[in-house]
mmCIF file of C-alpha atoms in Angstrom:
data_model
loop_
_atom_site.group_PDB
_atom_site.id
_atom_site.type_symbol
_atom_site.label_atom_id
_atom_site.label_comp_id
_atom_site.label_asym_id
_atom_site.label_seq_id
_atom_site.Cartn_x
_atom_site.Cartn_y
_atom_site.Cartn_z
ATOM 1 C CA MET A 14 -2.671 32.635 2.113
ATOM 2 C CA LEU A 15 -5.446 29.886 2.996
ATOM 3 C CA PHE A 16 -4.814 26.514 2.354
ATOM 4 C CA SER A 17 -7.533 23.708 2.565
ATOM 5 C CA VAL A 18 -6.685 20.143 4.554
ATOM 6 C CA ARG A 19 -7.543 18.893 0.510
ATOM 7 C CA ASP A 20 -4.217 21.070 -0.618
ATOM 8 C CA VAL A 21 -2.134 20.600 2.875
ATOM 9 C CA ASP A 22 -2.872 16.591 2.589
ATOM 10 C CA ALA A 23 -1.879 16.755 -1.523
ATOM 11 C CA LEU A 24 1.503 18.046 -0.620
ATOM 12 C CA ARG A 25 1.943 15.482 1.678
ATOM 13 C CA LEU A 26 0.543 12.787 -0.404
ATOM 14 C CA VAL A 27 3.724 13.232 -2.508
ATOM 15 C CA CYS A 28 6.383 13.456 -0.202
ATOM 16 C CA TRP A 29 4.988 9.680 1.460
ATOM 17 C CA GLY A 30 5.861 9.009 -2.382
ATOM 18 C CA GLN A 31 8.109 11.239 -4.174
ATOM 19 C CA TYR A 32 6.198 11.033 -7.283
ATOM 20 C CA VAL A 33 2.749 11.190 -7.911
ATOM 21 C CA MET A 34 1.211 10.986 -11.190
ATOM 22 C CA PRO A 35 -1.208 14.531 -11.217
ATOM 23 C CA GLU A 36 -3.925 12.383 -12.988
ATOM 24 C CA ARG A 37 -3.601 10.562 -9.555
ATOM 25 C CA LEU A 38 -3.603 13.448 -7.483
ATOM 26 C CA LEU A 39 -7.142 14.742 -9.263
ATOM 27 C CA ASP A 40 -8.395 11.831 -7.368
ATOM 28 C CA VAL A 41 -7.576 14.350 -3.814
ATOM 29 C CA ILE A 42 -7.816 18.010 -5.208
ATOM 30 C CA THR A 43 -8.852 19.655 -8.263
ATOM 31 C CA GLU A 44 -7.019 20.497 -11.083
ATOM 32 C CA THR A 45 -7.342 24.279 -10.408
ATOM 33 C CA GLU A 46 -5.822 23.594 -6.662
ATOM 34 C CA LEU A 47 -3.463 21.753 -8.047
ATOM 35 C CA GLN A 48 -2.419 24.199 -10.263
ATOM 36 C CA ASN A 49 -2.430 26.568 -7.556
ATOM 37 C CA LEU A 50 -0.150 24.389 -5.066
ATOM 38 C CA MET A 51 2.033 24.453 -8.475
ATOM 39 C CA SER A 52 1.371 28.506 -9.225
ATOM 40 C CA LEU A 53 2.898 29.073 -5.478
ATOM 41 C CA ASP A 54 6.581 26.779 -5.968
ATOM 42 C CA LEU A 55 4.833 23.892 -3.129
ATOM 43 C CA LEU A 56 4.268 21.263 -6.774
ATOM 44 C CA LYS A 57 6.813 21.215 -9.655
ATOM 45 C CA TYR A 58 6.857 18.524 -12.806
ATOM 46 C CA HIS A 59 10.053 16.266 -12.607
ATOM 47 C CA LYS A 60 10.276 17.141 -16.639
ATOM 48 C CA LYS A 61 11.316 13.266 -17.417
ATOM 49 C CA SER A 62 8.550 11.420 -15.599
ATOM 50 C CA GLY A 63 5.983 14.047 -15.819
ATOM 51 C CA ALA A 64 5.473 13.803 -12.542
ATOM 52 C CA ALA A 65 4.208 16.416 -9.520
ATOM 53 C CA VAL A 66 7.107 16.500 -6.899
ATOM 54 C CA LEU A 67 8.039 18.649 -3.920
ATOM 55 C CA THR A 68 9.352 21.241 -4.336
ATOM 56 C CA ALA A 69 11.694 22.751 -1.009
ATOM 57 C CA LYS A 70 9.768 25.330 -0.749
ATOM 58 C CA GLY A 71 6.102 22.863 0.219
ATOM 59 C CA PHE A 72 8.559 20.892 2.456
ATOM 60 C CA SER A 73 9.392 23.594 4.144
ATOM 61 C CA LEU A 74 5.577 24.288 4.700
ATOM 62 C CA LEU A 75 5.245 20.879 5.560
ATOM 63 C CA GLN A 76 7.734 20.982 8.750
ATOM 64 C CA THR A 77 6.400 24.513 9.453
ATOM 65 C CA VAL A 78 3.080 22.646 10.046
ATOM 66 C CA PHE A 79 4.241 18.904 10.970
ATOM 67 C CA HIS A 80 7.386 19.526 12.757
ATOM 68 C CA SER A 81 8.858 15.839 12.749
ATOM 69 C CA ASP A 82 6.567 14.566 11.106
ATOM 70 C CA ALA A 83 7.596 15.196 7.455
ATOM 71 C CA PRO A 84 9.739 12.685 7.392
ATOM 72 C CA VAL A 85 12.836 14.087 4.875
ATOM 73 C CA LEU A 86 13.599 11.505 2.462
ATOM 74 C CA THR A 87 16.364 11.581 -0.375
ATOM 75 C CA GLN A 88 15.279 12.085 -3.026
ATOM 76 C CA SER A 89 15.572 8.574 -5.873
ATOM 77 C CA TYR A 90 17.229 9.377 -9.760
ATOM 78 C CA HIS A 91 17.151 6.706 -11.846
ATOM 79 C CA ASN A 92 14.554 5.859 -13.416
ATOM 80 C CA ALA A 93 13.726 2.510 -12.147
ATOM 81 C CA ALA A 94 13.511 4.258 -7.932
ATOM 82 C CA ILE A 95 11.007 6.514 -10.225
ATOM 83 C CA GLN A 96 8.700 3.768 -11.031
ATOM 84 C CA ARG A 97 8.995 2.105 -8.254
ATOM 85 C CA ARG A 98 7.244 5.404 -6.294
ATOM 86 C CA LEU A 99 5.414 5.912 -9.073
ATOM 87 C CA ARG A 100 3.283 2.243 -8.150
ATOM 88 C CA GLN A 101 3.787 2.513 -4.314
ATOM 89 C CA SER A 102 2.165 6.731 -5.358
ATOM 90 C CA MET A 103 -0.473 5.179 -6.714
ATOM 91 C CA LEU A 104 -1.124 2.682 -3.480
ATOM 92 C CA ALA A 105 -1.208 5.629 -1.338
ATOM 93 C CA VAL A 106 -3.403 7.502 -3.511
ATOM 94 C CA THR A 107 -5.801 4.972 -3.149
ATOM 95 C CA ALA A 108 -5.498 3.964 0.325
ATOM 96 C CA TYR A 109 -6.278 7.830 1.455
ATOM 97 C CA CYS A 110 -9.207 7.934 -0.933
ATOM 98 C CA GLY A 111 -10.237 4.206 1.182
ATOM 99 C CA GLY A 112 -9.849 6.379 4.653
ATOM 100 C CA VAL A 113 -6.474 4.310 5.369
ATOM 101 C CA ASP A 114 -3.880 6.776 7.367
ATOM 102 C CA VAL A 115 -0.686 6.428 5.256
ATOM 103 C CA PHE A 116 0.572 9.236 6.473
ATOM 104 C CA ILE A 117 2.705 7.150 9.784
ATOM 105 C CA THR A 118 6.627 7.586 9.608
ATOM 106 C CA SER A 119 7.684 4.684 11.813
ATOM 107 C CA PRO A 120 5.506 0.242 12.118
ATOM 108 C CA GLU A 121 5.059 1.471 15.434
ATOM 109 C CA ARG A 122 2.039 3.564 14.347
ATOM 110 C CA LEU A 123 0.673 1.047 12.980
ATOM 111 C CA SER A 124 -1.439 0.341 15.651
ATOM 112 C CA ASP A 125 -4.552 2.238 15.106
ATOM 113 C CA SER A 126 -6.266 0.634 12.055
ATOM 114 C CA PRO A 127 -7.094 1.180 9.397
ATOM 115 C CA ALA A 128 -3.219 2.714 8.507
ATOM 116 C CA LEU A 129 -0.429 1.712 6.163
ATOM 117 C CA PHE A 130 2.875 2.052 6.515
ATOM 118 C CA LEU A 131 5.557 3.208 3.393
ATOM 119 C CA PRO A 132 9.095 1.737 4.895
ATOM 120 C CA THR A 133 11.032 3.747 1.809
ATOM 121 C CA ILE A 134 10.605 6.785 3.826
ATOM 122 C CA THR A 135 12.674 5.222 6.582
ATOM 123 C CA ARG A 136 15.394 3.752 4.418
ATOM 124 C CA GLY A 137 18.486 6.550 4.045
ATOM 125 C CA HIS A 138 18.692 7.367 7.564
ATOM 126 C CA GLY A 139 20.717 4.550 9.503
ATOM 127 C CA ALA A 140 20.189 1.098 9.634
ATOM 128 C CA ASN A 141 18.054 -0.324 6.941
ATOM 129 C CA PRO A 142 15.705 -3.101 8.830
ATOM 130 C CA TRP A 143 14.098 -4.587 5.538
ATOM 131 C CA GLY A 144 17.030 -4.818 3.740
ATOM 132 C CA ASN A 145 16.375 -5.565 0.128
ATOM 133 C CA VAL A 146 13.026 -6.830 0.836
ATOM 134 C CA ARG A 147 10.737 -5.712 -2.382
ATOM 135 C CA VAL A 148 7.604 -5.192 0.410
ATOM 136 C CA ALA A 149 6.624 -1.900 -0.531
ATOM 137 C CA ALA A 150 4.046 -0.975 2.175
ATOM 138 C CA ILE A 151 3.020 -2.570 5.555
ATOM 139 C CA ALA A 152 -1.246 -2.262 5.626
ATOM 140 C CA HIS A 153 -3.051 -2.976 9.233
ATOM 141 C CA LEU A 154 -6.600 -3.467 7.940
ATOM 142 C CA GLY A 155 -9.401 -3.838 11.436
ATOM 143 C CA ASN A 156 -7.819 -7.179 12.663
ATOM 144 C CA LEU A 157 -5.747 -7.872 9.723
ATOM 145 C CA LEU A 158 -1.627 -6.771 9.071
ATOM 146 C CA CYS A 159 -0.756 -7.483 5.470
ATOM 147 C CA ALA A 160 2.514 -6.721 3.843
ATOM 148 C CA ILE A 161 1.966 -5.304 0.887
ATOM 149 C CA HIS A 162 3.445 -6.042 -2.743
ATOM 150 C CA TYR A 163 3.067 -4.533 -5.977
ATOM 151 C CA VAL A 164 2.645 -6.935 -8.595
ATOM 152 C CA CYS A 165 2.244 -6.490 -13.057
ATOM 153 C CA PRO A 166 4.042 -8.139 -15.631
ATOM 154 C CA GLY A 167 7.272 -8.226 -15.803
ATOM 155 C CA ILE A 168 8.179 -6.595 -11.733
ATOM 156 C CA GLY A 169 10.478 -9.595 -11.424
ATOM 157 C CA LYS A 170 11.011 -11.958 -8.882
ATOM 158 C CA LEU A 171 11.662 -12.164 -4.422
ATOM 159 C CA ALA A 172 13.040 -14.130 -1.954
ATOM 160 C CA LEU A 173 9.571 -15.524 -0.413
ATOM 161 C CA THR A 174 12.410 -16.668 2.874
ATOM 162 C CA ASP A 175 13.546 -13.394 3.503
ATOM 163 C CA GLU A 176 10.074 -11.836 2.801
ATOM 164 C CA LEU A 177 8.475 -13.051 5.259
ATOM 165 C CA ASN A 178 11.573 -12.704 7.869
ATOM 166 C CA ALA A 179 10.808 -9.526 7.694
ATOM 167 C CA PHE A 180 7.356 -9.137 7.528
ATOM 168 C CA THR A 181 8.056 -10.712 10.740
ATOM 169 C CA ASN A 182 9.718 -8.747 12.369
ATOM 170 C CA GLN A 183 9.214 -5.403 11.905
ATOM 171 C CA THR A 184 6.122 -5.712 14.071
ATOM 172 C CA ALA A 185 7.003 -8.650 16.317
ATOM 173 C CA CYS A 186 5.168 -5.871 18.493
ATOM 174 C CA PHE A 187 1.825 -6.652 17.121
ATOM 175 C CA ARG A 188 0.254 -9.963 18.338
ATOM 176 C CA ASN A 189 -2.853 -11.669 18.437
ATOM 177 C CA ILE A 190 -3.473 -10.322 14.790
ATOM 178 C CA ARG A 191 -3.477 -12.306 11.459
ATOM 179 C CA ARG A 192 -1.089 -11.347 9.386
ATOM 180 C CA ALA A 193 -1.617 -12.054 5.193
ATOM 181 C CA PHE A 194 -0.552 -10.410 1.426
ATOM 182 C CA LEU A 195 -1.960 -8.505 -0.279
ATOM 183 C CA PHE A 196 -0.925 -7.731 -3.783
ATOM 184 C CA ALA A 197 -1.548 -4.887 -5.246
ATOM 185 C CA GLY A 198 -1.211 -3.057 -9.033
ATOM 186 C CA GLU A 199 -2.922 -0.882 -11.337
ATOM 187 C CA SER A 200 -5.501 -3.526 -12.666
ATOM 188 C CA CYS A 201 -6.541 -6.838 -10.880
ATOM 189 C CA GLY A 202 -6.036 -7.969 -14.239
ATOM 190 C CA ASP A 203 -2.509 -6.705 -14.333
ATOM 191 C CA ILE A 204 -1.686 -8.625 -11.319
ATOM 192 C CA LEU A 205 -3.381 -12.055 -12.306
ATOM 193 C CA ALA A 206 -1.556 -11.911 -15.426
ATOM 194 C CA GLU A 207 1.360 -12.004 -13.806
ATOM 195 C CA LEU A 208 0.306 -14.705 -11.305
ATOM 196 C CA GLU A 209 -0.480 -16.967 -13.775
ATOM 197 C CA ALA A 210 2.596 -16.757 -15.333
ATOM 198 C CA SER A 211 4.698 -19.923 -15.848
ATOM 199 C CA GLU A 212 8.459 -20.024 -15.684
ATOM 200 C CA PRO A 213 10.338 -23.369 -15.289
ATOM 201 C CA LYS A 214 11.119 -24.214 -12.521
ATOM 202 C CA MET A 215 15.774 -23.484 -11.250
ATOM 203 C CA ASP A 216 17.719 -24.038 -7.615
ATOM 204 C CA THR A 217 17.580 -20.651 -6.248
ATOM 205 C CA LYS A 218 15.808 -18.802 -3.330
ATOM 206 C CA LEU A 219 13.903 -16.190 -5.613
ATOM 207 C CA ILE A 220 10.792 -17.159 -7.004
ATOM 208 C CA SER A 221 8.398 -15.357 -8.703
ATOM 209 C CA TYR A 222 5.240 -13.558 -7.584
ATOM 210 C CA GLY A 223 2.919 -17.102 -9.055
ATOM 211 C CA ALA A 224 5.218 -19.715 -7.881
ATOM 212 C CA ALA A 225 5.059 -17.195 -4.509
ATOM 213 C CA TYR A 226 1.144 -17.409 -3.862
ATOM 214 C CA CYS A 227 0.759 -20.521 -4.740
ATOM 215 C CA CYS A 228 3.134 -22.228 -2.052
ATOM 216 C CA VAL A 229 2.811 -18.922 1.218
ATOM 217 C CA GLN A 230 1.231 -19.837 3.781
ATOM 218 C CA PHE A 231 -0.659 -17.162 4.958
ATOM 219 C CA PRO A 232 -3.712 -15.393 3.197
ATOM 220 C CA VAL A 233 -3.279 -14.059 0.036
ATOM 221 C CA HIS A 234 -5.715 -10.370 -1.577
ATOM 222 C CA LEU A 235 -5.268 -8.954 -4.342
ATOM 223 C CA LEU A 236 -5.934 -5.454 -4.573
ATOM 224 C CA SER A 237 -6.723 -2.917 -7.801
ATOM 225 C CA CYS A 238 -5.238 0.968 -7.219
ATOM 226 C CA ASP A 239 -7.943 2.359 -8.019
ATOM 227 C CA ASP A 240 -11.834 3.217 -7.436
ATOM 228 C CA THR A 241 -12.732 -0.370 -6.810
ATOM 229 C CA GLY A 242 -9.014 -0.755 -5.228
ATOM 230 C CA ALA A 243 -10.290 2.078 -2.291
ATOM 231 C CA VAL A 244 -13.789 1.046 -1.825
ATOM 232 C CA GLN A 245 -12.669 -3.075 -0.832
ATOM 233 C CA LEU A 246 -10.080 -1.293 1.374
ATOM 234 C CA GLN A 247 -13.028 -0.062 4.184
ATOM 235 C CA ILE A 248 -14.427 -3.273 4.138
ATOM 236 C CA MET A 249 -11.092 -4.515 5.210
ATOM 237 C CA SER A 250 -10.489 -2.108 7.242
ATOM 238 C CA VAL A 251 -14.285 -3.027 9.081
ATOM 239 C CA PRO A 252 -13.314 -6.220 11.320
ATOM 240 C CA ASP A 253 -14.391 -9.492 11.504
ATOM 241 C CA TYR A 254 -16.149 -8.307 7.887
ATOM 242 C CA ARG A 255 -16.647 -11.979 6.014
ATOM 243 C CA ARG A 256 -19.052 -12.422 8.211
ATOM 244 C CA LYS A 257 -20.210 -9.396 8.506
ATOM 245 C CA LEU A 258 -21.109 -9.825 4.665
ATOM 246 C CA THR A 259 -21.883 -13.130 4.748
ATOM 247 C CA ARG A 260 -24.330 -12.657 6.885
ATOM 248 C CA ALA A 261 -25.775 -9.574 5.635
ATOM 249 C CA ALA A 262 -25.465 -11.346 2.762
ATOM 250 C CA LEU A 263 -27.499 -14.837 3.896
ATOM 251 C CA LYS A 264 -29.450 -12.805 7.057
ATOM 252 C CA GLY A 265 -31.473 -15.665 8.388
ATOM 253 C CA GLN A 266 -30.202 -18.564 5.627
ATOM 254 C CA TYR A 267 -27.068 -17.788 7.827
ATOM 255 C CA GLN A 268 -25.500 -20.618 9.717
ATOM 256 C CA PRO A 269 -21.727 -20.416 11.339
ATOM 257 C CA PRO A 270 -18.949 -22.376 10.249
ATOM 258 C CA ASP A 271 -18.998 -25.779 12.538
ATOM 259 C CA ASN A 272 -15.008 -24.679 13.615
ATOM 260 C CA PRO A 273 -14.493 -21.563 14.123
ATOM 261 C CA ALA A 274 -11.053 -21.529 12.468
ATOM 262 C CA TRP A 275 -13.183 -21.316 9.653
ATOM 263 C CA ASP A 276 -13.918 -18.086 7.932
ATOM 264 C CA ASN A 277 -15.854 -19.549 4.236
ATOM 265 C CA ALA A 278 -13.205 -18.223 2.501
ATOM 266 C CA LEU A 279 -12.521 -19.144 -1.151
ATOM 267 C CA HIS A 280 -9.489 -21.002 -1.070
ATOM 268 C CA HIS A 281 -6.854 -20.698 -4.827
ATOM 269 C CA GLY A 282 -3.781 -22.342 -4.192
ATOM 270 C CA GLY A 283 -1.385 -21.044 -1.104
ATOM 271 C CA GLY A 284 -4.294 -18.148 0.062
ATOM 272 C CA TYR A 285 -8.120 -16.383 0.072
ATOM 273 C CA GLY A 286 -9.003 -14.452 -2.735
ATOM 274 C CA PHE A 287 -10.747 -11.088 -3.012
ATOM 275 C CA PRO A 288 -13.186 -9.319 -5.427
ATOM 276 C CA CYS A 289 -12.121 -7.238 -7.050
ATOM 277 C CA SER A 290 -12.120 -5.827 -10.670
ATOM 278 C CA SER A 291 -9.895 -6.522 -13.740
#
């Protein structure tokens, strides 16, 4: 039986994401190819969520091809965990479509840009260095190292100090690289709805994503998990993309900033915005 690169990558996306909605997989393979993988018992539908999941036969195939590079994951069956995996898989598919390597198994392998690491694939295997932080992924895009969080209405709160500590500690091997936050969601409208939601101030370390957006010292970018987001990731994967875009737009009228530390980014609260569709 011959498999195309797209067939195998679809299996890998389901392996890394655990639960992937079929319509998301159709960004990678055709309906016919998806049904072929189902008929070969490499993928199956999860009855409760309707998502595609990897079968034992599918995982065995990946182990045969990739050996230790196929992560051994414990399937999560609680509804909240399934929802987190579905959101994570939307991010992974968007990154894949944007030319980002999502098939890595440790943060140390982020040295080659563009690449994205999903911390969930290491949880349940010995010590958990990520604790209970809400980071969905770490990405190396051009000259940026991004902590990616999935943000949508009702997503809940985060302990920003814990998030910053985990992000810094687990990426300490990468020096002289700018760090940033990337808030991803199904659409920029979903993300902004949560960021703009008001709430009373409380004496607790847990804060909303809107409050985190206003006070975090790192730049903050927004990413929609769709075709526009995939193009955005391609752009962000180009080192020094802001200056290159500005020079392309202004042509002969371009003038470098007075201070090399400035990048002419648009400030909003504590971070920088990045254009995306709503």
